[in-house]
Amino acid sequence: MNKPKMATEKGVPSNSRVVMLLGQLEKMDGEVMLRDVETARLVTAKILHLIQTQEKSGKEVMSKGSSGMEVILSSLENSRDVQTTLNIMYILSELLTVGRGRRVGVFVSKGGTGVLFQILISASKELPPSEELMLQLHSLLAKVGPKDRKFGVKARLSGALNVTVDVIKQNLQNAKVLLPCLQVLRVYSNNSVNAISLGKTGMVEVMFKIVGPYSKKNTSLFKVALDALGALLKSKTNARRAVDSGHVPVLLALYLDWHRNDTRHRCMLIRKGLLVCLRNITNLKVGRRAFLEADGMRILYHSSTECLPVRTLDPLINTSSLIMRKCFPKNRLPVPTINSAFHFQLPQVPPDGAVDQLYSQLSGVDDVDESDDNEEAEGETDTDNEEDKDQCNLNDDIETDLNKLHPDRNIGRPFEELKVYQKFFSELSEDFQGYSFDFSKSASTTSSSTYLFSSSSARFSRPAEVPTAQTPSPKQIPDSQNVCTSVKEHQTLSSPSLTSSQTPLDLDTIHLSKNKDQQEGINIPTPDRRTAPPSFSRSLSQGHMIEQELSHPLEGVSLEDKGNQNAEAGSEKVKHEGSPVNNLRHVQPPLLLGGFPVRRTGGGGSNVGSDCGSEGTEDEGGDAPLLEVPDTAQLLPLHDPDLYVEMVKGTQSVPQYAEVAYPDYFGHVAPMLKEPLLDRIYGVQRSKIFQDIERLIHPNDILDKVVYDIDHARYEYDLVLNADINSNHYHQWFYFEVSGMRVGTAYRFNIINCEKSNSQFNYGMQPLMYSVQEAISGKPHWVRTGTDICYYKNHFARSSVATGGQKGKSYYTLTFSVNFIHKEDVCYFAYHYPYTYSTLKMHLSKLEDMRTPQIYLRQDVLCETLSGNTCPLLTITAMPESKSSDHICQFRNRPFIFLSARVHPGETNASWVMKGTLEFLMGTSALAVNLREAYNFKIVPMLNPDGVVNGNHRCSLSGEDLNRQWQNPDPELHPTIYHTKGLLQYLAYIQRAPLVFCDYHGHSRKKNVFMYGCSVKETVWQSNISATSSDLQEDLGYRTLPKILSQIAPAFSMASSSFVVERSKESTARVVVWREIGVKRSYTMESTLCGCDQGKYKGLQISTRELEEMGAQFCLAMLRLKRLTSLRNHQNLLDLESDIIGTQSKNVSSCTTTYVLEEDEPSFLEAIDYSAESNDEDPEPESDLCGDVQENFDQLSDSETRHRN
């Protein structure tokens, strides 16, 4: 080795004692050190003494610019004297003990690890080897190893790995030498190749010889040995070897021994080490089987229960719960099939498509698969650091093809084919010659206008029904009725503060059934118009009856559709103290959808998740009493119960729903009270898991059958979500009814087949509840409710058929508890605020009534869906001021803004945001007038009517996610996407592509409202591809609209927005419109289902008020965008805007996150077995990207750049 020349840092005196000694040591090359051993010993001893006694000496050696470390390593390499070598290692030990790892990093960078391995191999050849030298070498290696990313590879290639193994085997009784050797072995084993190699040499067996029962001696040795064993057992090969050798019972016995004797909890780390070994072994199916055979569930359950009172033992409890969860026997869901309970015959079934595969499966294909979550063939990858593995997959989904990153403007269809869409743009040719501009209401309708609902109501006219709370007696329900049921929609909580002070209305007085017996249960209708109660049951023996029940149509009983049936029975007004709604009106319930066969809602699910709600009890005659219904017209100008029923009559559903849910009929008034995010109770997940485990250990305590007698009810119910129609998965959205509850009793609901690996229910979100008693008393609110809310992986196995071939996946449970405060109430629970297709039709009809002569509004039917529902298309702009050519020209040349929403039925928040947008656009404010004069809005408010009507979460009736069909939509299977894209293609062909395209969505795993856009530059920045400056040139205008929203919308977060293009999103609306239509401002706007963690609404759950406000704020942002993109000066307009808005913009960080793979939530205090993977529509990752992107915001007025407090 070449001798380095001693150098000193500026400021370090050259006559420093340690520097002089290092200079002297530097002059002693290999031959001199061999000849003058005493001098070498003396110099190294003096250096050691100085470093031990003077802190500044160590700093001088390790100071920047000093070559002291090179001199020391060179001398160590050249030394052949044991004492000199030991002195130098003592010096290194002193130097590396301090410095917070920086000094170790310097040591590694200078090649110190290789020198130590070289000395170790040389020392091993001495007979006998020096014990002290081996001790010091391994002590140094234990310090260096964790900081050297290639430590394991270097050890194996140099032969040092085998030397350490030999030293361990030779010193099993010598704890002094054994301890540092085990510390090094622990680092070696982090390399998977090393772990397999060490297992072959018998190191797993050696570790079990070292680890013993409880003892107060050698506890440090036991701890390190268990750490090394745990690292070895990460290898599946070693784990199998341990199972085959019968070590699982040994580990359990050792753990139980340490648990019983360590009464003062001083050896918690040893107990934790034993659990880690068990955890790694139980990653294998054979390990889990061995664990169960050794009674591991009972041992860990009882030991963990004894640890619960001691908070410091939580690491043991959490690890034990993870092991028990993995080893919980996998069961199949208590349903006969994972397929949807309903089937819709498609006009064509694409070969080898999802639906074709679904219905060509043999029976029994979806049986439980007990494979391991990650039990692939073990690969020998030379990676010492887990971060390296994560980095490999960090940017795998980012688009790296520059050709695809640059918009192509490929229309893809000939103009002759696109001419059919000309009829939807009559405003481009309208001359208004036959129109009188006196702006009277009667003259405001243009001759070209079409009205969406005038024909649909007549076409699908049929009576509708408002349900009652009546439930059948047990005698009406067949014993074979399965309990597990399927429900769909989003959730919220009820607040005790909303309790009505009014005397509860006896709902029995409005029942049409003669049977007055009340039964506790969830109102899940059956085909024979009976109600099946839920049961706390996981039995499979009765599951075969579901399919027969679901497919058995019976005649529905209906009332005469008399003209006065929906009319108000009187004008009496009753004042309710503290109620926001004071007017009551009398209606005669129920309003039946008569003459149609009635089916059960699906998979055991309540069809309240649809437009029409759940099926009610049978009308057995008698005069129906009047029901007092709150008159919400004052607070809900767009809601009309009678009009809603008319819209329901024109709605087509696959299950032929026959009932209107109370919340949809009454309407929802956003409560004035703010609903904060729920504080998570520490240990709630753990307690739920332990209850599941207790059921397994004590099966006799479980009433595993259908329950009809409430005296035996356990007040806990398992619910199973129905899959989307023509699908076997997509379980998240729910909406169901509960009746016959006992006041003051805590009911627990477990939705046991959720699919996503994490949920905002773990971060403060609550389900929604709607109480009919509260609504009747004047408080028609959906409110957040529930306690002990938890979302966790359960023991129900997902079929590989439904997971794309992935094996070993489990379902997740959402559990929450509710105390009901009203006697004889009917309550509804939902995942998020419901917004049905019939609600949309009602709102559009009411908006038409609100139209003023100055508003140009046209409602067209874009197309019909697969089941025959209409897809509305709206055109909203301002009427021209007159018939003059200038005004007509300005009218025709307004830029287009294209908006769409609700492509995913379960994202109901998108419809509430769209409602806010539509109401603003149809408003009479000066801002609304100016916005209409600035743009021509084309709006498709619901892209997936069939999915919404039938209670799907994500798909249409084709069984496919419509937001993955934009590249090549099929006109028969995806008509709404095909024709919406056709509208955009037509605009592109006539050179009128929209200025902005925005698709409204909801996001289930993130807070706030944010946007996804498309940027070449930001995508390239997050990938490893090389690009020239010309490749990265693009208009930065894509950031303008999100920037404006971040300044004016309290719920919007620029930091959560992303502009990265991913391969998995290339078929989404946002990417296709950007790439093929050439719209640079093409966005997906995501609204949280939970709440906000920043801004004005920080710490609050989101409500319909904030969602509608977001829709209106989007309109204001478009108005500001107009000024930034317009050639003309609208200063007067914007000054007026500033005065009306009266809001201050909030601070926007210059460092904008655009790509984050991890969850945006902090980790829990208790361990949760989740991955970051999700199937959200656009769970697009973000990353930290500090912005040197400058916007033209210097043009904004002072009033627009003031900061919120």
Tab-separated table of N, CA and C in Angstrom, residues 588-701:
chain	number	residue	atom	x	y	z
A	588	GLN	N	-98.777	10.662	2.380
A	588	GLN	CA	-99.367	9.366	2.637
A	588	GLN	C	-98.389	8.290	2.187
A	589	PRO	N	-97.638	7.685	3.096
A	589	PRO	CA	-96.659	6.685	2.704
A	589	PRO	C	-97.304	5.322	2.628
A	590	PRO	N	-96.710	4.372	1.972
A	590	PRO	CA	-95.577	4.586	1.090
A	590	PRO	C	-96.030	4.813	-0.350
A	591	LEU	N	-95.107	5.261	-1.172
A	591	LEU	CA	-95.387	5.427	-2.603
A	591	LEU	C	-94.751	4.257	-3.329
A	592	LEU	N	-95.562	3.288	-3.665
A	592	LEU	CA	-95.026	2.037	-4.199
A	592	LEU	C	-94.716	2.142	-5.674
A	593	LEU	N	-93.729	1.375	-6.093
A	593	LEU	CA	-93.456	1.183	-7.515
A	593	LEU	C	-94.232	-0.052	-7.938
A	594	GLY	N	-95.496	0.109	-8.150
A	594	GLY	CA	-96.360	-1.039	-8.346
A	594	GLY	C	-96.243	-1.648	-9.726
A	595	GLY	N	-96.672	-2.906	-9.808
A	595	GLY	CA	-96.746	-3.575	-11.089
A	595	GLY	C	-95.424	-4.073	-11.600
A	596	PHE	N	-94.385	-3.955	-10.801
A	596	PHE	CA	-93.076	-4.423	-11.249
A	596	PHE	C	-92.612	-5.554	-10.346
A	597	PRO	N	-91.982	-6.573	-10.908
A	597	PRO	CA	-91.422	-7.611	-10.048
A	597	PRO	C	-90.324	-7.036	-9.177
A	598	VAL	N	-90.270	-7.507	-7.953
A	598	VAL	CA	-89.326	-6.951	-6.983
A	598	VAL	C	-88.275	-7.994	-6.648
A	599	ARG	N	-87.055	-7.561	-6.592
A	599	ARG	CA	-85.961	-8.476	-6.266
A	599	ARG	C	-85.234	-7.959	-5.033
A	600	ARG	N	-84.529	-8.860	-4.387
A	600	ARG	CA	-83.686	-8.457	-3.268
A	600	ARG	C	-82.505	-7.668	-3.782
A	601	THR	N	-81.929	-6.834	-2.915
A	601	THR	CA	-81.003	-5.824	-3.370
A	601	THR	C	-79.660	-6.332	-3.825
A	602	GLY	N	-79.122	-7.357	-3.364
A	602	GLY	CA	-77.847	-7.784	-3.921
A	602	GLY	C	-76.912	-8.286	-2.881
A	603	GLY	N	-76.493	-9.531	-3.027
A	603	GLY	CA	-75.494	-10.103	-2.178
A	603	GLY	C	-75.816	-9.955	-0.727
A	604	GLY	N	-77.044	-9.733	-0.379
A	604	GLY	CA	-77.394	-9.401	0.970
A	604	GLY	C	-77.339	-7.929	1.209
A	605	GLY	N	-77.170	-7.135	0.190
A	605	GLY	CA	-76.988	-5.703	0.380
A	605	GLY	C	-78.283	-4.958	0.278
A	606	SER	N	-78.310	-3.836	0.953
A	606	SER	CA	-79.481	-2.988	0.875
A	606	SER	C	-79.424	-2.146	-0.370
A	607	ASN	N	-80.511	-2.096	-1.086
A	607	ASN	CA	-80.508	-1.303	-2.296
A	607	ASN	C	-80.737	0.162	-2.019
A	608	VAL	N	-80.628	0.561	-0.766
A	608	VAL	CA	-80.671	1.991	-0.507
A	608	VAL	C	-79.466	2.650	-1.105
A	609	GLY	N	-78.463	1.904	-1.478
A	609	GLY	CA	-77.319	2.506	-2.129
A	609	GLY	C	-77.610	2.926	-3.541
A	610	SER	N	-78.786	2.623	-4.026
A	610	SER	CA	-79.158	2.973	-5.382
A	610	SER	C	-80.046	4.201	-5.379
A	611	ASP	N	-80.594	4.513	-6.536
A	611	ASP	CA	-81.541	5.618	-6.624
A	611	ASP	C	-82.770	5.364	-5.781
A	612	CYS	N	-83.233	4.151	-5.799
A	612	CYS	CA	-84.571	3.882	-5.291
A	612	CYS	C	-84.567	3.380	-3.871
A	613	GLY	N	-83.458	2.995	-3.351
A	613	GLY	CA	-83.389	2.560	-1.972
A	613	GLY	C	-83.755	1.116	-1.797
A	614	SER	N	-84.118	0.740	-0.576
A	614	SER	CA	-84.370	-0.652	-0.256
A	614	SER	C	-85.840	-0.970	-0.390
A	615	GLU	N	-86.098	-2.249	-0.557
A	615	GLU	CA	-87.477	-2.662	-0.703
A	615	GLU	C	-88.153	-2.689	0.655
A	616	GLY	N	-89.410	-2.327	0.703
A	616	GLY	CA	-90.107	-2.229	1.983
A	616	GLY	C	-90.953	-3.435	2.284
A	617	THR	N	-91.743	-3.319	3.339
A	617	THR	CA	-92.614	-4.410	3.725
A	617	THR	C	-93.863	-4.411	2.870
A	618	GLU	N	-94.538	-5.512	2.864
A	618	GLU	CA	-95.695	-5.677	1.992
A	618	GLU	C	-96.907	-4.926	2.538
A	619	ASP	N	-97.593	-4.278	1.661
A	619	ASP	CA	-98.833	-3.587	2.041
A	619	ASP	C	-99.963	-4.606	2.089
A	620	GLU	N	-100.466	-4.813	3.290
A	620	GLU	CA	-101.515	-5.827	3.437
A	620	GLU	C	-102.899	-5.211	3.553
A	621	GLY	N	-103.010	-3.989	3.086
A	621	GLY	CA	-104.338	-3.380	3.091
A	621	GLY	C	-104.492	-2.389	4.212
A	622	GLY	N	-105.640	-1.733	4.247
A	622	GLY	CA	-105.908	-0.740	5.282
A	622	GLY	C	-105.531	0.644	4.809
A	623	ASP	N	-106.096	1.634	5.457
A	623	ASP	CA	-105.805	3.012	5.094
A	623	ASP	C	-104.451	3.408	5.647
A	624	ALA	N	-103.659	4.007	4.792
A	624	ALA	CA	-102.330	4.421	5.230
A	624	ALA	C	-102.428	5.728	5.994
A	625	PRO	N	-101.871	5.803	7.198
A	625	PRO	CA	-101.906	7.049	7.955
A	625	PRO	C	-100.988	8.076	7.338
A	626	LEU	N	-101.205	9.322	7.724
A	626	LEU	CA	-100.377	10.398	7.198
A	626	LEU	C	-99.063	10.451	7.956
A	627	LEU	N	-97.994	10.716	7.217
A	627	LEU	CA	-96.653	10.848	7.804
A	627	LEU	C	-96.214	12.297	7.695
A	628	GLU	N	-95.815	12.881	8.817
A	628	GLU	CA	-95.322	14.247	8.792
A	628	GLU	C	-93.900	14.262	8.252
A	629	VAL	N	-93.712	14.958	7.177
A	629	VAL	CA	-92.407	15.035	6.527
A	629	VAL	C	-91.913	16.467	6.605
A	630	PRO	N	-90.663	16.701	6.997
A	630	PRO	CA	-90.162	18.072	7.083
A	630	PRO	C	-90.164	18.750	5.722
A	631	ASP	N	-90.652	19.970	5.678
A	631	ASP	CA	-90.635	20.751	4.446
A	631	ASP	C	-89.311	21.508	4.389
A	632	THR	N	-88.384	20.996	3.592
A	632	THR	CA	-87.039	21.575	3.539
A	632	THR	C	-86.864	22.534	2.380
A	633	ALA	N	-87.951	22.985	1.784
A	633	ALA	CA	-87.852	23.815	0.587
A	633	ALA	C	-87.091	25.106	0.846
A	634	GLN	N	-87.244	25.648	2.081
A	634	GLN	CA	-86.575	26.903	2.370
A	634	GLN	C	-85.055	26.745	2.372
A	635	LEU	N	-84.589	25.608	2.890
A	635	LEU	CA	-83.146	25.380	2.971
A	635	LEU	C	-82.604	24.609	1.787
A	636	LEU	N	-83.472	23.909	1.087
A	636	LEU	CA	-83.031	23.112	-0.062
A	636	LEU	C	-83.851	23.514	-1.280
A	637	PRO	N	-83.518	24.617	-1.907
A	637	PRO	CA	-84.320	25.083	-3.045
A	637	PRO	C	-84.310	24.127	-4.224
A	638	LEU	N	-83.296	23.243	-4.289
A	638	LEU	CA	-83.231	22.314	-5.418
A	638	LEU	C	-83.836	20.956	-5.089
A	639	HIS	N	-84.434	20.824	-3.902
A	639	HIS	CA	-84.986	19.519	-3.517
A	639	HIS	C	-86.509	19.594	-3.447
A	640	ASP	N	-87.141	18.627	-4.079
A	640	ASP	CA	-88.591	18.511	-4.080
A	640	ASP	C	-88.927	17.029	-3.996
A	641	PRO	N	-89.446	16.562	-2.850
A	641	PRO	CA	-89.709	15.119	-2.695
A	641	PRO	C	-90.624	14.554	-3.774
A	642	ASP	N	-91.643	15.303	-4.131
A	642	ASP	CA	-92.564	14.796	-5.158
A	642	ASP	C	-91.874	14.685	-6.503
A	643	LEU	N	-91.068	15.690	-6.826
A	643	LEU	CA	-90.329	15.641	-8.080
A	643	LEU	C	-89.312	14.501	-8.056
A	644	TYR	N	-88.715	14.269	-6.887
A	644	TYR	CA	-87.749	13.172	-6.777
A	644	TYR	C	-88.411	11.837	-7.097
A	645	VAL	N	-89.604	11.638	-6.562
A	645	VAL	CA	-90.323	10.385	-6.830
A	645	VAL	C	-90.600	10.242	-8.319
A	646	GLU	N	-90.965	11.335	-8.975
A	646	GLU	CA	-91.194	11.275	-10.411
A	646	GLU	C	-89.927	10.883	-11.155
A	647	MET	N	-88.797	11.382	-10.716
A	647	MET	CA	-87.537	11.030	-11.365
A	647	MET	C	-87.184	9.566	-11.139
A	648	VAL	N	-87.537	9.064	-9.955
A	648	VAL	CA	-87.274	7.650	-9.667
A	648	VAL	C	-88.052	6.760	-10.626
A	649	LYS	N	-89.248	7.193	-10.981
A	649	LYS	CA	-90.065	6.376	-11.878
A	649	LYS	C	-89.407	6.179	-13.236
A	650	GLY	N	-88.577	7.114	-13.643
A	650	GLY	CA	-87.931	7.000	-14.943
A	650	GLY	C	-86.534	6.429	-14.877
A	651	THR	N	-86.216	5.752	-13.783
A	651	THR	CA	-84.872	5.203	-13.603
A	651	THR	C	-84.898	3.687	-13.753
A	652	GLN	N	-83.984	3.180	-14.554
A	652	GLN	CA	-83.909	1.743	-14.807
A	652	GLN	C	-82.789	1.121	-13.973
A	653	SER	N	-83.089	0.061	-13.240
A	653	SER	CA	-82.075	-0.633	-12.438
A	653	SER	C	-82.116	-2.122	-12.720
A	654	VAL	N	-80.979	-2.767	-12.591
A	654	VAL	CA	-80.904	-4.210	-12.825
A	654	VAL	C	-81.703	-4.988	-11.792
A	655	PRO	N	-81.583	-4.673	-10.479
A	655	PRO	CA	-82.381	-5.406	-9.485
A	655	PRO	C	-83.842	-4.990	-9.456
A	656	GLN	N	-84.229	-4.013	-10.271
A	656	GLN	CA	-85.595	-3.500	-10.288
A	656	GLN	C	-85.995	-3.022	-8.892
A	657	TYR	N	-85.234	-2.069	-8.393
A	657	TYR	CA	-85.482	-1.494	-7.081
A	657	TYR	C	-86.900	-0.944	-6.995
A	658	ALA	N	-87.511	-1.085	-5.833
A	658	ALA	CA	-88.926	-0.746	-5.722
A	658	ALA	C	-89.216	0.154	-4.537
A	659	GLU	N	-88.242	0.912	-4.050
A	659	GLU	CA	-88.487	1.694	-2.865
A	659	GLU	C	-87.546	2.890	-2.809
A	660	VAL	N	-88.038	3.974	-2.274
A	660	VAL	CA	-87.236	5.176	-2.096
A	660	VAL	C	-86.766	5.244	-0.659
A	661	ALA	N	-85.510	5.501	-0.447
A	661	ALA	CA	-84.978	5.611	0.902
A	661	ALA	C	-85.396	6.943	1.516
A	662	TYR	N	-85.637	6.930	2.823
A	662	TYR	CA	-86.034	8.153	3.514
A	662	TYR	C	-85.074	9.322	3.251
A	663	PRO	N	-83.739	9.148	3.387
A	663	PRO	CA	-82.852	10.309	3.204
A	663	PRO	C	-82.948	10.917	1.819
A	664	ASP	N	-83.129	10.080	0.809
A	664	ASP	CA	-83.217	10.598	-0.549
A	664	ASP	C	-84.537	11.334	-0.767
A	665	TYR	N	-85.567	10.878	-0.063
A	665	TYR	CA	-86.875	11.505	-0.194
A	665	TYR	C	-86.941	12.810	0.598
A	666	PHE	N	-86.484	12.771	1.844
A	666	PHE	CA	-86.523	13.969	2.685
A	666	PHE	C	-85.515	15.017	2.221
A	667	GLY	N	-84.354	14.561	1.770
A	667	GLY	CA	-83.270	15.475	1.448
A	667	GLY	C	-82.318	15.651	2.619
A	668	HIS	N	-81.218	16.300	2.360
A	668	HIS	CA	-80.184	16.499	3.381
A	668	HIS	C	-79.854	17.980	3.500
A	669	VAL	N	-79.920	18.494	4.718
A	669	VAL	CA	-79.503	19.859	5.014
A	669	VAL	C	-78.198	19.770	5.790
A	670	ALA	N	-77.138	20.360	5.276
A	670	ALA	CA	-75.845	20.286	5.949
A	670	ALA	C	-75.951	20.894	7.338
A	671	PRO	N	-75.582	20.162	8.391
A	671	PRO	CA	-75.684	20.705	9.753
A	671	PRO	C	-74.740	21.889	9.946
A	672	MET	N	-75.134	22.789	10.821
A	672	MET	CA	-74.319	23.969	11.084
A	672	MET	C	-73.106	23.634	11.942
A	673	LEU	N	-73.224	22.586	12.753
A	673	LEU	CA	-72.125	22.218	13.630
A	673	LEU	C	-70.962	21.668	12.819
A	674	LYS	N	-69.753	22.099	13.170
A	674	LYS	CA	-68.565	21.534	12.551
A	674	LYS	C	-68.295	20.160	13.160
A	675	GLU	N	-67.850	19.257	12.329
A	675	GLU	CA	-67.597	17.884	12.783
A	675	GLU	C	-66.095	17.604	12.713
A	676	PRO	N	-65.404	17.666	13.851
A	676	PRO	CA	-63.946	17.476	13.842
A	676	PRO	C	-63.568	16.041	13.527
A	677	LEU	N	-62.359	15.874	13.031
A	677	LEU	CA	-61.829	14.535	12.833
A	677	LEU	C	-61.807	13.810	14.172
A	678	LEU	N	-62.194	12.566	14.142
A	678	LEU	CA	-62.292	11.788	15.378
A	678	LEU	C	-60.904	11.425	15.880
A	679	ASP	N	-60.647	11.702	17.148
A	679	ASP	CA	-59.382	11.298	17.752
A	679	ASP	C	-59.372	9.783	17.905
A	680	ARG	N	-58.327	9.199	17.400
A	680	ARG	CA	-58.218	7.739	17.459
A	680	ARG	C	-57.834	7.303	18.867
A	681	ILE	N	-58.609	6.401	19.423
A	681	ILE	CA	-58.316	5.871	20.751
A	681	ILE	C	-57.162	4.891	20.644
A	682	TYR	N	-56.156	5.101	21.464
A	682	TYR	CA	-54.995	4.216	21.390
A	682	TYR	C	-55.406	2.786	21.722
A	683	GLY	N	-54.973	1.864	20.878
A	683	GLY	CA	-55.220	0.447	21.115
A	683	GLY	C	-56.538	-0.065	20.578
A	684	VAL	N	-57.304	0.769	19.843
A	684	VAL	CA	-58.604	0.310	19.367
A	684	VAL	C	-58.452	-0.812	18.360
A	685	GLN	N	-57.460	-0.717	17.483
A	685	GLN	CA	-57.251	-1.789	16.520
A	685	GLN	C	-56.871	-3.079	17.223
A	686	ARG	N	-56.011	-2.941	18.196
A	686	ARG	CA	-55.542	-4.109	18.932
A	686	ARG	C	-56.692	-4.801	19.648
A	687	SER	N	-57.568	-4.016	20.262
A	687	SER	CA	-58.680	-4.620	20.991
A	687	SER	C	-59.609	-5.381	20.054
A	688	LYS	N	-59.828	-4.839	18.842
A	688	LYS	CA	-60.686	-5.530	17.880
A	688	LYS	C	-60.047	-6.848	17.425
A	689	ILE	N	-58.751	-6.793	17.193
A	689	ILE	CA	-58.050	-8.010	16.757
A	689	ILE	C	-58.097	-9.063	17.856
A	690	PHE	N	-57.914	-8.634	19.101
A	690	PHE	CA	-57.933	-9.596	20.206
A	690	PHE	C	-59.320	-10.210	20.361
A	691	GLN	N	-60.356	-9.436	20.080
A	691	GLN	CA	-61.702	-10.010	20.138
A	691	GLN	C	-61.883	-11.082	19.074
A	692	ASP	N	-61.338	-10.841	17.883
A	692	ASP	CA	-61.401	-11.865	16.832
A	692	ASP	C	-60.659	-13.120	17.263
A	693	ILE	N	-59.505	-12.940	17.887
A	693	ILE	CA	-58.697	-14.086	18.316
A	693	ILE	C	-59.404	-14.839	19.439
A	694	GLU	N	-60.051	-14.103	20.318
A	694	GLU	CA	-60.777	-14.756	21.413
A	694	GLU	C	-61.890	-15.648	20.875
A	695	ARG	N	-62.507	-15.228	19.784
A	695	ARG	CA	-63.554	-16.057	19.185
A	695	ARG	C	-62.991	-17.379	18.679
A	696	LEU	N	-61.759	-17.310	18.160
A	696	LEU	CA	-61.130	-18.537	17.679
A	696	LEU	C	-60.758	-19.454	18.833
A	697	ILE	N	-60.258	-18.866	19.915
A	697	ILE	CA	-59.814	-19.668	21.059
A	697	ILE	C	-61.001	-20.227	21.836
A	698	HIS	N	-62.082	-19.446	21.916
A	698	HIS	CA	-63.271	-19.867	22.667
A	698	HIS	C	-64.473	-19.899	21.731
A	699	PRO	N	-64.515	-20.852	20.806
A	699	PRO	CA	-65.599	-20.878	19.811
A	699	PRO	C	-66.978	-21.105	20.425
A	700	ASN	N	-67.042	-21.716	21.624
A	700	ASN	CA	-68.342	-21.992	22.229
A	700	ASN	C	-69.043	-20.723	22.695
A	701	ASP	N	-68.291	-19.629	22.803
A	701	ASP	CA	-68.904	-18.371	23.235
A	701	ASP	C	-69.611	-17.657	22.087
